[in-house]
Amino acid sequence: MPHFLSAEDFSPRLVYALFRLAGELRARRETPKLLSGRSVTLLFGEPSTRTRLSFSLAALRLGAEILTLDERLTSRAKGETLADTLEVLALLGVDVAVVRTSEDAIRPPALAPSVVSAGSGTGEHPTQALLDAWTLYEAFGRLEGLRLLVLGDVRHSRVFGSHARLLPRLGVHLTAAAPRAWLGREEDLEGVADRIALEDVSLEDLLAAVDAVLVLRPQWERHAHSVGTPALPTPASYLERYGLTQARARALRPEARILHPGPVTWGVEIDPALRDDPRILVRRQVENGLYVRMAVLVAAGGNFPSYETGHAAFARDSSSPAERGYFGEGSPPRDDKSPFREGSARAFTSPLHR
Ligand code: CP
């Protein structure tokens, strides 16, 4: 069964198939039990509200048997490696393991369940990037050509680590802007169009030029290595120097959108007065997380036939009102680069239509 450990594990084709399945699952009054008979284990070694709860609810609603492990109460606390723990899960018949770890990468052993990353250290958080991409797609009706500014602690953000590996492949023009000390690592910045130290520019000018801004929380808990470095931002001065203040939000266009993966520390990276700004999508991101994670669990649980290639036909062949509603009047991209372009040829059946 497949692992989903990095945004690179999601091809553009698969991304659009997952969007489609997520949209249909959201539109259904009752969730089909696509994971009936499957066993899903959540293994969490770092705090989480959104990711943990949304994966738990997703597995429950899809009919899976679900077990949740707090990593501190497992034999990880006695020195067992994550790889050995995953092998134990496989030996006990677990089909899918959803893992949040402080390690920067997850490396499953040969004998392992399908592993889905729920966030790994400062490395990646692929399902967060996926749900953010879906939220953008829903808001703008496209990803190709969108200009997105990622603003904040780029260096320590696993969310950014996944965005940088996902969004450029979907045609998004990605700009990373951060305090110079937190600008990011070369390996994460490869696909990023622009990288900008906030000390060198007018943030208002940057904001005025984009379709959307994704604000990141300063990851204070991951800064131990840089304590004592001069010119590091501090919580008290962060909003005025680098954050999304009301004045800076006025520089954004009225049709622009504001995203944040959460949790937001209001008053540090975003002014609390913007909580109900009509352009802010933070609540929608939380809601979308449930359906995107349902779709990913279906793929991880092996109930997503031909998941690597077949979704194109899934997109085109569908006639369900839910899918038509999601995409509007046949609005998925149809150009030569479209992930749907091979759609009509293959008889693909959605897990919901079998
Ligand atoms: N965005 C995110 O991962 O939030 P949680 O830490 O609450 O899961």
Tab-separated table of C-alpha atoms and ligand atoms in Angstrom:
chain	number	residue	atom	x	y	z
A	1	MET	CA	0.000	0.000	0.000
A	2	PRO	CA	1.239	3.527	-0.670
A	3	HIS	CA	2.939	5.832	1.798
A	4	PHE	CA	2.142	9.555	1.854
A	5	LEU	CA	5.139	11.089	3.596
A	6	SER	CA	5.910	14.093	1.417
A	7	ALA	CA	3.999	16.411	-0.870
A	8	GLU	CA	6.066	14.788	-3.631
A	9	ASP	CA	4.042	11.603	-3.071
A	10	PHE	CA	1.019	13.397	-4.544
A	11	SER	CA	1.181	13.711	-8.322
A	12	PRO	CA	-0.909	16.531	-9.825
A	13	ARG	CA	-3.254	13.855	-11.146
A	14	LEU	CA	-3.717	12.381	-7.711
A	15	VAL	CA	-4.161	15.819	-6.162
A	16	TYR	CA	-7.141	16.587	-8.410
A	17	ALA	CA	-8.606	13.130	-7.817
A	18	LEU	CA	-8.383	13.677	-4.079
A	19	PHE	CA	-9.980	17.131	-4.411
A	20	ARG	CA	-12.804	15.539	-6.322
A	21	LEU	CA	-13.358	12.741	-3.837
A	22	ALA	CA	-13.146	15.193	-0.927
A	23	GLY	CA	-15.771	17.386	-2.595
A	24	GLU	CA	-18.118	14.498	-3.100
A	25	LEU	CA	-17.655	13.227	0.443
A	26	ARG	CA	-18.483	16.684	1.747
A	27	ALA	CA	-21.644	16.833	-0.348
A	28	ARG	CA	-22.985	13.502	0.923
A	29	ARG	CA	-25.400	13.396	3.808
A	30	GLU	CA	-24.047	9.985	4.868
A	31	THR	CA	-20.435	8.984	4.497
A	32	PRO	CA	-19.983	5.662	2.667
A	33	LYS	CA	-17.989	3.154	4.707
A	34	LEU	CA	-15.071	2.998	2.300
A	35	LEU	CA	-12.686	1.834	5.027
A	36	SER	CA	-14.932	-0.825	6.527
A	37	GLY	CA	-12.759	-3.704	7.706
A	38	ARG	CA	-9.598	-1.552	7.698
A	39	SER	CA	-7.604	-0.728	10.779
A	40	VAL	CA	-6.222	2.814	11.186
A	41	THR	CA	-3.801	3.758	13.976
A	42	LEU	CA	-2.922	7.328	14.896
A	43	LEU	CA	0.544	7.612	16.423
A	44	PHE	CA	1.120	11.163	17.650
A	45	GLY	CA	4.364	12.325	19.244
A	46	GLU	CA	3.647	16.059	19.171
A	47	PRO	CA	0.606	18.140	20.160
A	48	SER	CA	-2.177	18.537	17.613
A	49	THR	CA	-5.823	19.549	17.526
A	50	ARG	CA	-6.848	19.916	13.870
A	51	THR	CA	-4.817	17.161	12.296
A	52	ARG	CA	-5.428	14.581	14.984
A	53	LEU	CA	-9.142	15.226	15.285
A	54	SER	CA	-9.761	15.452	11.556
A	55	PHE	CA	-7.904	12.204	10.838
A	56	SER	CA	-9.768	10.519	13.729
A	57	LEU	CA	-13.171	11.699	12.529
A	58	ALA	CA	-12.287	10.875	8.940
A	59	ALA	CA	-11.382	7.284	9.822
A	60	LEU	CA	-14.455	6.868	12.028
A	61	ARG	CA	-16.872	8.203	9.422
A	62	LEU	CA	-15.352	5.962	6.756
A	63	GLY	CA	-16.050	2.945	8.966
A	64	ALA	CA	-12.473	2.046	9.925
A	65	GLU	CA	-11.444	0.446	13.181
A	66	ILE	CA	-9.405	3.182	14.843
A	67	LEU	CA	-6.809	3.171	17.617
A	68	THR	CA	-4.989	6.254	18.872
A	69	LEU	CA	-1.561	6.045	20.494
A	70	ASP	CA	0.134	8.832	22.406
A	71	GLU	CA	3.756	8.235	21.476
A	72	ARG	CA	4.928	9.087	25.018
A	73	LEU	CA	2.994	6.068	26.298
A	74	THR	CA	4.384	3.633	23.734
A	75	SER	CA	7.709	1.796	23.725
A	76	ARG	CA	9.099	4.762	21.776
A	77	ALA	CA	9.628	6.179	25.282
A	78	LYS	CA	11.903	3.169	25.979
A	79	GLY	CA	14.025	3.849	22.943
A	80	GLU	CA	12.233	1.870	20.218
A	81	THR	CA	12.687	3.502	16.840
A	82	LEU	CA	9.812	4.814	14.781
A	83	ALA	CA	10.652	2.242	12.084
A	84	ASP	CA	10.484	-0.652	14.573
A	85	THR	CA	7.218	0.703	15.955
A	86	LEU	CA	5.738	0.795	12.450
A	87	GLU	CA	6.803	-2.813	11.894
A	88	VAL	CA	5.003	-3.815	15.109
A	89	LEU	CA	1.852	-2.094	13.837
A	90	ALA	CA	2.074	-4.045	10.573
A	91	LEU	CA	2.583	-7.354	12.407
A	92	LEU	CA	-0.543	-6.647	14.432
A	93	GLY	CA	-2.587	-6.051	11.286
A	94	VAL	CA	-2.804	-2.269	11.141
A	95	ASP	CA	-3.536	-1.153	7.565
A	96	VAL	CA	-2.862	2.584	7.832
A	97	ALA	CA	-0.667	4.474	10.330
A	98	VAL	CA	-1.101	8.236	10.622
A	99	VAL	CA	2.082	9.570	12.198
A	100	ARG	CA	3.042	12.906	13.725
A	101	THR	CA	6.621	12.980	14.893
A	102	SER	CA	9.314	15.439	15.940
A	103	GLU	CA	11.676	13.709	13.489
A	104	ASP	CA	12.161	15.678	10.263
A	105	ALA	CA	11.510	12.649	8.047
A	106	ILE	CA	9.547	9.417	8.387
A	107	ARG	CA	11.265	6.330	6.950
A	108	PRO	CA	8.978	3.304	7.095
A	109	PRO	CA	10.616	-0.142	7.117
A	110	ALA	CA	9.870	-2.741	4.450
A	111	LEU	CA	7.173	-4.286	6.610
A	112	ALA	CA	4.889	-1.411	7.540
A	113	PRO	CA	1.303	-0.281	7.188
A	114	SER	CA	0.580	2.451	4.681
A	115	VAL	CA	2.045	5.470	6.471
A	116	VAL	CA	0.466	8.915	6.192
A	117	SER	CA	2.446	11.839	7.581
A	118	ALA	CA	0.531	14.079	9.940
A	119	GLY	CA	3.581	16.354	10.230
A	120	SER	CA	7.245	15.492	10.692
A	121	GLY	CA	9.488	17.870	12.660
A	122	THR	CA	10.486	20.843	10.536
A	123	GLY	CA	10.286	18.636	7.443
A	124	GLU	CA	6.834	18.293	5.916
A	125	HIS	CA	3.102	18.349	6.600
A	126	PRO	CA	1.740	17.114	3.266
A	127	THR	CA	-1.966	16.837	4.073
A	128	GLN	CA	-1.942	20.432	5.366
A	129	ALA	CA	-0.505	21.579	2.042
A	130	LEU	CA	-3.117	19.495	0.240
A	131	LEU	CA	-6.036	20.976	2.174
A	132	ASP	CA	-4.642	24.499	1.742
A	133	ALA	CA	-4.384	23.867	-1.995
A	134	TRP	CA	-7.987	22.639	-2.063
A	135	THR	CA	-9.110	25.730	-0.150
A	136	LEU	CA	-7.350	27.947	-2.699
A	137	TYR	CA	-8.776	25.935	-5.591
A	138	GLU	CA	-12.251	26.282	-4.149
A	139	ALA	CA	-11.826	30.048	-3.611
A	140	PHE	CA	-10.377	30.872	-7.038
A	141	GLY	CA	-11.606	28.008	-9.238
A	142	ARG	CA	-8.014	27.350	-10.333
A	143	LEU	CA	-4.467	26.959	-9.046
A	144	GLU	CA	-2.581	27.533	-12.297
A	145	GLY	CA	-1.169	31.054	-12.317
A	146	LEU	CA	-2.203	31.969	-8.777
A	147	ARG	CA	0.271	34.207	-6.942
A	148	LEU	CA	0.671	33.078	-3.342
A	149	LEU	CA	2.809	34.803	-0.733
A	150	VAL	CA	3.922	32.607	2.175
A	151	LEU	CA	4.734	34.971	5.021
A	152	GLY	CA	6.555	34.192	8.243
A	153	ASP	CA	8.755	31.508	9.740
A	154	VAL	CA	9.590	29.741	6.482
A	155	ARG	CA	12.761	28.187	7.944
A	156	HIS	CA	11.049	26.097	10.616
A	157	SER	CA	7.670	25.436	8.980
A	158	ARG	CA	6.903	21.895	7.889
A	159	VAL	CA	3.779	23.301	6.238
A	160	PHE	CA	5.995	25.427	4.013
A	161	GLY	CA	8.222	22.379	3.403
A	162	SER	CA	5.219	20.689	1.781
A	163	HIS	CA	3.850	23.776	0.033
A	164	ALA	CA	7.203	24.310	-1.653
A	165	ARG	CA	7.045	20.744	-2.990
A	166	LEU	CA	3.374	20.811	-4.009
A	167	LEU	CA	2.188	24.193	-5.206
A	168	PRO	CA	4.774	24.988	-7.918
A	169	ARG	CA	3.941	21.609	-9.537
A	170	LEU	CA	0.309	22.755	-9.648
A	171	GLY	CA	1.229	25.997	-11.389
A	172	VAL	CA	1.169	28.316	-8.366
A	173	HIS	CA	3.681	31.197	-8.372
A	174	LEU	CA	5.051	30.892	-4.858
A	175	THR	CA	6.864	33.714	-3.064
A	176	ALA	CA	8.450	33.081	0.340
A	177	ALA	CA	8.940	36.151	2.544
A	178	ALA	CA	10.417	35.903	6.012
A	179	PRO	CA	12.559	37.677	8.534
A	180	ARG	CA	16.083	37.177	7.193
A	181	ALA	CA	16.960	34.784	10.037
A	182	TRP	CA	14.073	32.482	9.043
A	183	LEU	CA	14.228	32.601	5.266
A	184	GLY	CA	14.548	28.908	4.671
A	185	ARG	CA	16.695	26.050	3.514
A	186	GLU	CA	17.920	25.606	-0.029
A	187	GLU	CA	16.319	22.173	-0.367
A	188	ASP	CA	12.917	23.649	0.476
A	189	LEU	CA	13.271	26.701	-1.745
A	190	GLU	CA	14.021	24.894	-5.011
A	191	GLY	CA	10.605	25.336	-6.629
A	192	VAL	CA	9.910	28.707	-5.060
A	193	ALA	CA	9.801	31.572	-7.550
A	194	ASP	CA	10.898	34.375	-5.201
A	195	ARG	CA	12.512	34.397	-1.775
A	196	ILE	CA	12.512	37.705	0.021
A	197	ALA	CA	13.927	38.935	3.329
A	198	LEU	CA	11.307	41.147	4.893
A	199	GLU	CA	13.978	43.585	6.052
A	200	ASP	CA	14.667	44.433	2.370
A	201	VAL	CA	11.159	45.225	1.102
A	202	SER	CA	7.854	46.899	1.768
A	203	LEU	CA	5.492	44.171	2.955
A	204	GLU	CA	2.562	46.303	1.755
A	205	ASP	CA	3.978	46.194	-1.785
A	206	LEU	CA	4.338	42.405	-1.602
A	207	LEU	CA	0.783	41.995	-0.349
A	208	ALA	CA	-0.658	44.270	-3.024
A	209	ALA	CA	0.828	42.059	-5.740
A	210	VAL	CA	-0.616	38.651	-4.773
A	211	ASP	CA	-3.887	36.744	-4.981
A	212	ALA	CA	-3.484	35.182	-1.555
A	213	VAL	CA	-1.250	35.228	1.482
A	214	LEU	CA	-0.610	32.224	3.707
A	215	VAL	CA	0.611	33.430	7.090
A	216	LEU	CA	2.810	31.123	9.177
A	217	ARG	CA	3.096	30.994	12.957
A	218	PRO	CA	6.587	31.649	14.298
A	219	GLN	CA	7.627	28.197	15.526
A	220	TRP	CA	9.136	29.448	18.805
A	221	GLU	CA	9.299	25.876	20.134
A	222	ARG	CA	11.758	24.954	17.336
A	223	HIS	CA	14.135	27.883	17.779
A	224	ALA	CA	16.352	26.425	20.500
A	225	HIS	CA	19.238	26.114	18.038
A	226	SER	CA	19.207	29.830	17.261
A	227	VAL	CA	18.823	31.312	20.748
A	228	GLY	CA	21.424	34.030	21.187
A	229	THR	CA	21.543	34.843	17.473
A	230	PRO	CA	21.351	38.613	17.084
A	231	ALA	CA	18.403	40.219	15.251
A	232	LEU	CA	16.016	37.334	15.895
A	233	PRO	CA	12.357	38.363	15.960
A	234	THR	CA	10.620	38.320	19.336
A	235	PRO	CA	6.938	37.688	20.084
A	236	ALA	CA	6.453	41.221	21.442
A	237	SER	CA	7.668	42.999	18.322
A	238	TYR	CA	6.711	40.424	15.684
A	239	LEU	CA	3.318	41.776	14.595
A	240	GLU	CA	4.531	45.335	14.028
A	241	ARG	CA	7.706	44.270	12.232
A	242	TYR	CA	6.613	41.261	10.192
A	243	GLY	CA	2.966	40.360	10.834
A	244	LEU	CA	-0.344	40.974	9.100
A	245	THR	CA	-1.548	44.172	10.733
A	246	GLN	CA	-4.788	45.916	9.805
A	247	ALA	CA	-2.822	48.498	7.839
A	248	ARG	CA	-1.008	45.804	5.841
A	249	ALA	CA	-4.254	43.914	5.237
A	250	ARG	CA	-5.595	47.065	3.580
A	251	ALA	CA	-2.848	46.676	0.987
A	252	LEU	CA	-4.340	43.312	-0.053
A	253	ARG	CA	-6.845	43.484	-2.873
A	254	PRO	CA	-10.532	43.051	-1.894
A	255	GLU	CA	-10.702	39.725	-3.734
A	256	ALA	CA	-7.470	38.426	-2.165
A	257	ARG	CA	-7.629	35.642	0.396
A	258	ILE	CA	-5.826	35.113	3.715
A	259	LEU	CA	-4.897	31.598	4.852
A	260	HIS	CA	-3.159	30.204	7.920
A	261	PRO	CA	-2.653	26.506	8.663
A	262	GLY	CA	-3.385	27.029	12.363
A	263	PRO	CA	-3.067	27.301	15.210
A	264	VAL	CA	-3.076	31.086	14.853
A	265	THR	CA	-1.456	33.108	17.620
A	266	TRP	CA	-3.659	36.165	17.179
A	267	GLY	CA	-1.779	39.312	18.046
A	268	VAL	CA	1.569	37.806	17.019
A	269	GLU	CA	1.387	36.949	13.308
A	270	ILE	CA	-2.129	38.317	12.573
A	271	ASP	CA	-3.965	41.223	14.183
A	272	PRO	CA	-6.994	39.819	16.078
A	273	ALA	CA	-9.167	42.512	14.453
A	274	LEU	CA	-8.804	40.551	11.183
A	275	ARG	CA	-10.407	37.407	12.638
A	276	ASP	CA	-13.706	38.090	10.841
A	277	ASP	CA	-12.291	39.790	7.758
A	278	PRO	CA	-14.355	38.434	4.824
A	279	ARG	CA	-11.124	37.513	3.036
A	280	ILE	CA	-9.903	35.146	5.743
A	281	LEU	CA	-10.263	31.399	5.099
A	282	VAL	CA	-8.878	29.957	8.341
A	283	ARG	CA	-12.182	28.367	9.384
A	284	ARG	CA	-12.741	26.930	5.915
A	285	GLN	CA	-9.275	25.364	6.020
A	286	VAL	CA	-10.207	23.521	9.220
A	287	GLU	CA	-13.455	22.244	7.678
A	288	ASN	CA	-11.723	21.208	4.472
A	289	GLY	CA	-9.136	19.238	6.440
A	290	LEU	CA	-11.709	16.619	7.381
A	291	TYR	CA	-12.676	15.833	3.782
A	292	VAL	CA	-9.176	15.978	2.341
A	293	ARG	CA	-8.001	13.585	5.048
A	294	MET	CA	-10.930	11.270	4.346
A	295	ALA	CA	-9.849	11.156	0.705
A	296	VAL	CA	-6.199	10.531	1.629
A	297	LEU	CA	-7.187	7.729	4.007
A	298	VAL	CA	-9.246	6.106	1.248
A	299	ALA	CA	-6.170	6.229	-1.005
A	300	ALA	CA	-3.892	4.948	1.764
A	301	GLY	CA	-6.327	2.176	2.638
A	302	GLY	CA	-6.153	0.795	-0.873
A	303	ASN	CA	-9.745	1.623	-1.716
A	304	PHE	CA	-8.907	4.126	-4.411
A	305	PRO	CA	-8.449	2.068	-7.563
A	306	SER	CA	-5.652	3.057	-9.928
A	307	TYR	CA	-4.978	5.984	-7.687
A	308	GLU	CA	-1.857	6.948	-9.568
A	309	THR	CA	-3.387	7.194	-13.005
A	310	GLY	CA	-7.078	6.493	-13.001
A	311	HIS	CA	-8.437	9.603	-11.424
A	312	ALA	CA	-8.521	11.448	-14.729
A	313	ALA	CA	-11.447	9.403	-15.937
A	314	PHE	CA	-12.938	9.663	-12.491
A	315	ALA	CA	-13.038	13.395	-13.007
A	316	ARG	CA	-14.607	13.319	-16.442
A	317	ASP	CA	-16.942	10.344	-16.174
A	318	SER	CA	-18.644	11.376	-13.008
A	319	SER	CA	-22.248	12.392	-13.302
A	320	SER	CA	-23.114	12.773	-9.665
A	321	PRO	CA	-24.750	16.080	-8.706
A	322	ALA	CA	-22.215	16.443	-5.922
A	323	GLU	CA	-19.304	16.403	-8.329
A	324	ARG	CA	-21.021	18.646	-10.863
A	325	GLY	CA	-21.746	21.063	-8.058
A	326	TYR	CA	-18.194	21.005	-6.856
A	327	PHE	CA	-16.670	21.786	-10.202
A	328	GLY	CA	-19.453	24.010	-11.492
A	329	GLU	CA	-20.407	23.840	-15.159
A	330	GLY	CA	-17.654	21.573	-16.328
A	331	SER	CA	-15.018	23.943	-15.071
A	332	PRO	CA	-11.986	21.685	-14.399
A	333	PRO	CA	-8.983	22.717	-16.454
A	334	ARG	CA	-9.048	21.111	-19.909
A	335	ASP	CA	-5.896	22.456	-21.551
A	336	ASP	CA	-3.015	20.248	-22.613
A	337	LYS	CA	-1.352	20.506	-19.251
A	338	SER	CA	-4.518	19.623	-17.444
A	339	PRO	CA	-4.384	16.635	-15.160
A	340	PHE	CA	-7.796	15.715	-16.605
A	341	ARG	CA	-6.785	15.597	-20.236
A	342	GLU	CA	-6.644	11.810	-20.548
A	343	GLY	CA	-9.867	11.457	-18.705
A	344	SER	CA	-12.326	10.193	-21.241
A	345	ALA	CA	-10.302	7.213	-22.383
A	346	ARG	CA	-10.198	5.141	-19.256
A	347	ALA	CA	-13.039	3.456	-17.468
A	348	PHE	CA	-12.272	4.609	-13.988
A	349	THR	CA	-14.727	4.052	-11.208
A	350	SER	CA	-14.708	6.247	-8.160
A	351	PRO	CA	-14.695	4.401	-4.876
A	352	LEU	CA	-18.067	6.050	-4.386
A	353	HIS	CA	-19.531	4.757	-7.639
A	354	ARG	CA	-18.717	1.069	-7.498
B	1	CP	N1	-2.220	22.847	11.251
B	1	CP	C1	-1.998	21.912	12.167
B	1	CP	O1	-1.238	20.960	11.946
B	1	CP	O2	-2.684	22.074	13.324
B	1	CP	P1	-2.639	21.084	14.563
B	1	CP	O3	-1.236	21.150	15.127
B	1	CP	O4	-3.689	21.609	15.509
B	1	CP	O5	-2.929	19.715	14.096
